[in-house]
mmCIF file of C-alpha atoms in Angstrom:
data_model
loop_
_atom_site.group_PDB
_atom_site.id
_atom_site.type_symbol
_atom_site.label_atom_id
_atom_site.label_comp_id
_atom_site.label_asym_id
_atom_site.label_seq_id
_atom_site.Cartn_x
_atom_site.Cartn_y
_atom_site.Cartn_z
ATOM 1 C CA UNK L 30 51.446 58.368 -77.114
ATOM 2 C CA UNK L 31 50.613 62.001 -76.507
ATOM 3 C CA UNK L 32 48.733 62.965 -73.349
ATOM 4 C CA UNK L 33 45.842 64.346 -75.404
ATOM 5 C CA UNK L 34 45.380 60.930 -77.093
ATOM 6 C CA UNK L 35 44.530 59.218 -73.808
ATOM 7 C CA UNK L 36 40.881 58.442 -73.244
ATOM 8 C CA UNK L 37 39.410 59.443 -69.895
ATOM 9 C CA UNK L 38 38.105 56.633 -67.719
ATOM 10 C CA UNK L 39 34.823 56.910 -65.862
ATOM 11 C CA UNK L 40 35.715 55.290 -62.528
ATOM 12 C CA UNK L 41 32.081 54.744 -61.614
ATOM 13 C CA UNK L 42 31.482 52.647 -64.736
ATOM 14 C CA UNK L 43 34.743 50.765 -64.261
ATOM 15 C CA UNK L 44 33.997 49.952 -60.629
ATOM 16 C CA UNK L 45 30.449 48.878 -61.501
ATOM 17 C CA UNK L 46 31.647 46.488 -64.207
ATOM 18 C CA UNK L 47 34.484 45.086 -62.099
ATOM 19 C CA UNK L 48 32.189 44.561 -59.127
ATOM 20 C CA UNK L 49 29.631 42.805 -61.333
ATOM 21 C CA UNK L 50 32.298 40.482 -62.758
ATOM 22 C CA UNK L 51 33.633 39.778 -59.264
ATOM 23 C CA UNK L 52 30.137 38.932 -58.005
ATOM 24 C CA UNK L 53 29.136 36.580 -60.827
ATOM 25 C CA UNK L 54 32.441 34.725 -60.711
ATOM 26 C CA UNK L 55 32.817 34.376 -56.925
ATOM 27 C CA UNK L 56 33.772 30.723 -56.338
ATOM 28 C CA UNK L 57 31.940 30.665 -52.974
ATOM 29 C CA UNK L 58 28.641 31.027 -54.828
ATOM 30 C CA UNK L 59 29.394 28.986 -57.936
ATOM 31 C CA UNK L 60 26.418 26.789 -58.834
ATOM 32 C CA UNK L 61 24.473 27.752 -55.691
ATOM 33 C CA UNK L 62 20.812 28.555 -55.214
ATOM 34 C CA UNK L 63 19.167 30.503 -52.395
ATOM 35 C CA UNK L 64 17.193 28.082 -50.235
ATOM 36 C CA UNK L 65 16.250 30.174 -47.215
ATOM 37 C CA UNK L 66 16.426 33.621 -45.619
ATOM 38 C CA UNK L 67 16.383 33.636 -41.819
ATOM 39 C CA UNK L 68 15.840 36.817 -39.801
ATOM 40 C CA UNK L 69 16.106 37.380 -36.073
ATOM 41 C CA UNK L 70 15.335 40.643 -34.276
ATOM 42 C CA UNK L 71 16.223 41.128 -30.604
ATOM 43 C CA UNK L 72 14.882 38.313 -28.460
ATOM 44 C CA UNK L 73 12.819 36.775 -31.264
ATOM 45 C CA UNK L 74 14.745 33.680 -32.422
ATOM 46 C CA UNK L 75 15.076 32.515 -35.983
ATOM 47 C CA UNK L 76 11.899 30.716 -36.864
ATOM 48 C CA UNK L 77 13.074 28.879 -39.949
ATOM 49 C CA UNK L 78 16.674 27.919 -39.192
ATOM 50 C CA UNK L 79 17.224 27.132 -35.503
ATOM 51 C CA UNK L 80 20.837 26.231 -36.305
ATOM 52 C CA UNK L 81 21.617 29.960 -36.519
ATOM 53 C CA UNK L 82 20.373 30.520 -32.976
ATOM 54 C CA UNK L 83 22.644 27.723 -31.795
ATOM 55 C CA UNK L 84 25.543 29.782 -33.168
ATOM 56 C CA UNK L 85 24.497 32.712 -30.969
ATOM 57 C CA UNK L 86 22.829 34.782 -33.665
ATOM 58 C CA UNK L 87 19.897 36.973 -32.764
ATOM 59 C CA UNK L 88 20.655 37.257 -29.083
ATOM 60 C CA UNK L 89 21.358 41.006 -28.978
ATOM 61 C CA UNK L 90 20.932 42.395 -32.466
ATOM 62 C CA UNK L 91 19.109 41.957 -35.729
ATOM 63 C CA UNK L 92 20.702 39.253 -37.811
ATOM 64 C CA UNK L 93 19.983 37.946 -41.271
ATOM 65 C CA UNK L 94 21.244 34.631 -42.531
ATOM 66 C CA UNK L 95 21.200 33.392 -46.109
ATOM 67 C CA UNK L 96 21.370 29.697 -46.861
ATOM 68 C CA UNK L 97 22.761 28.857 -50.293
ATOM 69 C CA UNK L 98 22.902 25.247 -51.453
ATOM 70 C CA UNK L 99 25.094 23.964 -54.239
ATOM 71 C CA UNK L 100 23.100 22.401 -57.034
ATOM 72 C CA UNK L 101 24.728 19.137 -58.071
ATOM 73 C CA UNK L 102 23.235 19.145 -61.567
ATOM 74 C CA UNK L 103 24.925 22.495 -62.311
ATOM 75 C CA UNK L 104 28.439 21.371 -61.404
ATOM 76 C CA UNK L 105 30.780 21.631 -64.380
ATOM 77 C CA UNK L 106 27.858 22.065 -66.735
ATOM 78 C CA UNK L 107 28.716 23.427 -70.167
ATOM 79 C CA UNK L 108 25.409 25.290 -70.369
ATOM 80 C CA UNK L 109 25.832 27.106 -67.042
ATOM 81 C CA UNK L 110 24.892 30.769 -67.046
ATOM 82 C CA UNK L 111 26.544 33.351 -64.751
ATOM 83 C CA UNK L 112 25.135 33.554 -61.240
ATOM 84 C CA UNK L 113 22.800 36.566 -61.122
ATOM 85 C CA UNK L 114 19.833 37.717 -58.994
ATOM 86 C CA UNK L 115 17.511 36.477 -61.732
ATOM 87 C CA UNK L 116 18.666 32.861 -61.532
ATOM 88 C CA UNK L 117 19.652 32.387 -57.882
ATOM 89 C CA UNK L 118 16.379 30.757 -56.835
ATOM 90 C CA UNK L 119 16.019 26.978 -57.098
ATOM 91 C CA UNK L 120 13.309 25.277 -59.090
ATOM 92 C CA UNK L 121 10.791 24.748 -57.567
ATOM 93 C CA UNK L 122 10.924 27.940 -55.499
ATOM 94 C CA UNK L 123 10.560 27.274 -51.747
ATOM 95 C CA UNK L 124 7.347 28.627 -50.191
ATOM 96 C CA UNK L 125 9.283 31.016 -47.929
ATOM 97 C CA UNK L 126 10.892 32.710 -50.952
ATOM 98 C CA UNK L 127 7.875 32.938 -53.283
ATOM 99 C CA UNK L 128 6.805 36.384 -52.045
ATOM 100 C CA UNK L 129 10.210 38.016 -52.504
ATOM 101 C CA UNK L 130 10.258 40.964 -54.889
ATOM 102 C CA UNK L 131 12.902 41.493 -57.540
ATOM 103 C CA UNK L 132 14.297 44.272 -55.328
ATOM 104 C CA UNK L 133 14.532 41.884 -52.337
ATOM 105 C CA UNK L 134 16.319 39.257 -54.415
ATOM 106 C CA UNK L 135 18.803 41.759 -55.816
ATOM 107 C CA UNK L 136 19.497 43.085 -52.303
ATOM 108 C CA UNK L 137 20.090 39.546 -51.012
ATOM 109 C CA UNK L 138 22.350 38.797 -53.980
ATOM 110 C CA UNK L 139 24.567 41.843 -53.396
ATOM 111 C CA UNK L 140 24.606 41.556 -49.602
ATOM 112 C CA UNK L 141 25.708 37.934 -49.719
ATOM 113 C CA UNK L 142 28.364 38.523 -52.358
ATOM 114 C CA UNK L 143 29.498 41.826 -50.913
ATOM 115 C CA UNK L 144 30.292 40.416 -47.504
ATOM 116 C CA UNK L 145 34.048 40.598 -46.898
ATOM 117 C CA UNK L 146 34.866 41.228 -50.561
ATOM 118 C CA UNK L 147 36.498 44.631 -50.229
ATOM 119 C CA UNK L 148 40.026 43.209 -50.577
ATOM 120 C CA UNK L 149 39.124 41.325 -53.731
ATOM 121 C CA UNK L 150 37.517 44.437 -55.206
ATOM 122 C CA UNK L 151 40.542 46.624 -54.463
ATOM 123 C CA UNK L 152 42.957 44.028 -55.861
ATOM 124 C CA UNK L 153 40.861 43.711 -59.006
ATOM 125 C CA UNK L 154 40.827 47.491 -59.469
ATOM 126 C CA UNK L 155 44.603 47.662 -58.986
ATOM 127 C CA UNK L 156 45.169 44.942 -61.584
ATOM 128 C CA UNK L 157 42.927 46.830 -63.980
ATOM 129 C CA UNK L 158 44.587 50.197 -63.434
ATOM 130 C CA UNK L 159 48.060 48.674 -63.810
ATOM 131 C CA UNK L 160 47.197 48.129 -67.482
ATOM 132 C CA UNK L 161 47.245 51.872 -68.132
ATOM 133 C CA UNK L 162 50.315 54.103 -68.454
ATOM 134 C CA UNK L 163 51.248 56.480 -65.668
ATOM 135 C CA UNK L 164 50.358 60.081 -66.436
#
């Protein structure tokens, strides 16, 4: 194959698609729904999930905790759709989450799935790039 026949790759598009696929297929979040968002700032303890304070959260810095619960009726379902910001809320939606904007939900989705996923993302990109010839 001649060098001029090779198609250029837009790395931004590739990384966006790979990151999306990594996020929707993350086994830690498979079949889970967001049940609660707990926030603590400074000396103000978590008001909704005291268990987080017991772990030492919120003592010296702002902390945010997300509680995801696995939905039993979704396990191994044939009709399961990919996990996305649009479908991560349970039905019925808890009162504490009803006021969340689409922007808030998307931020929560990516923050939760982005935590400690840099190694997976780099490995995925390396596997992808290994499919192309050296130039």
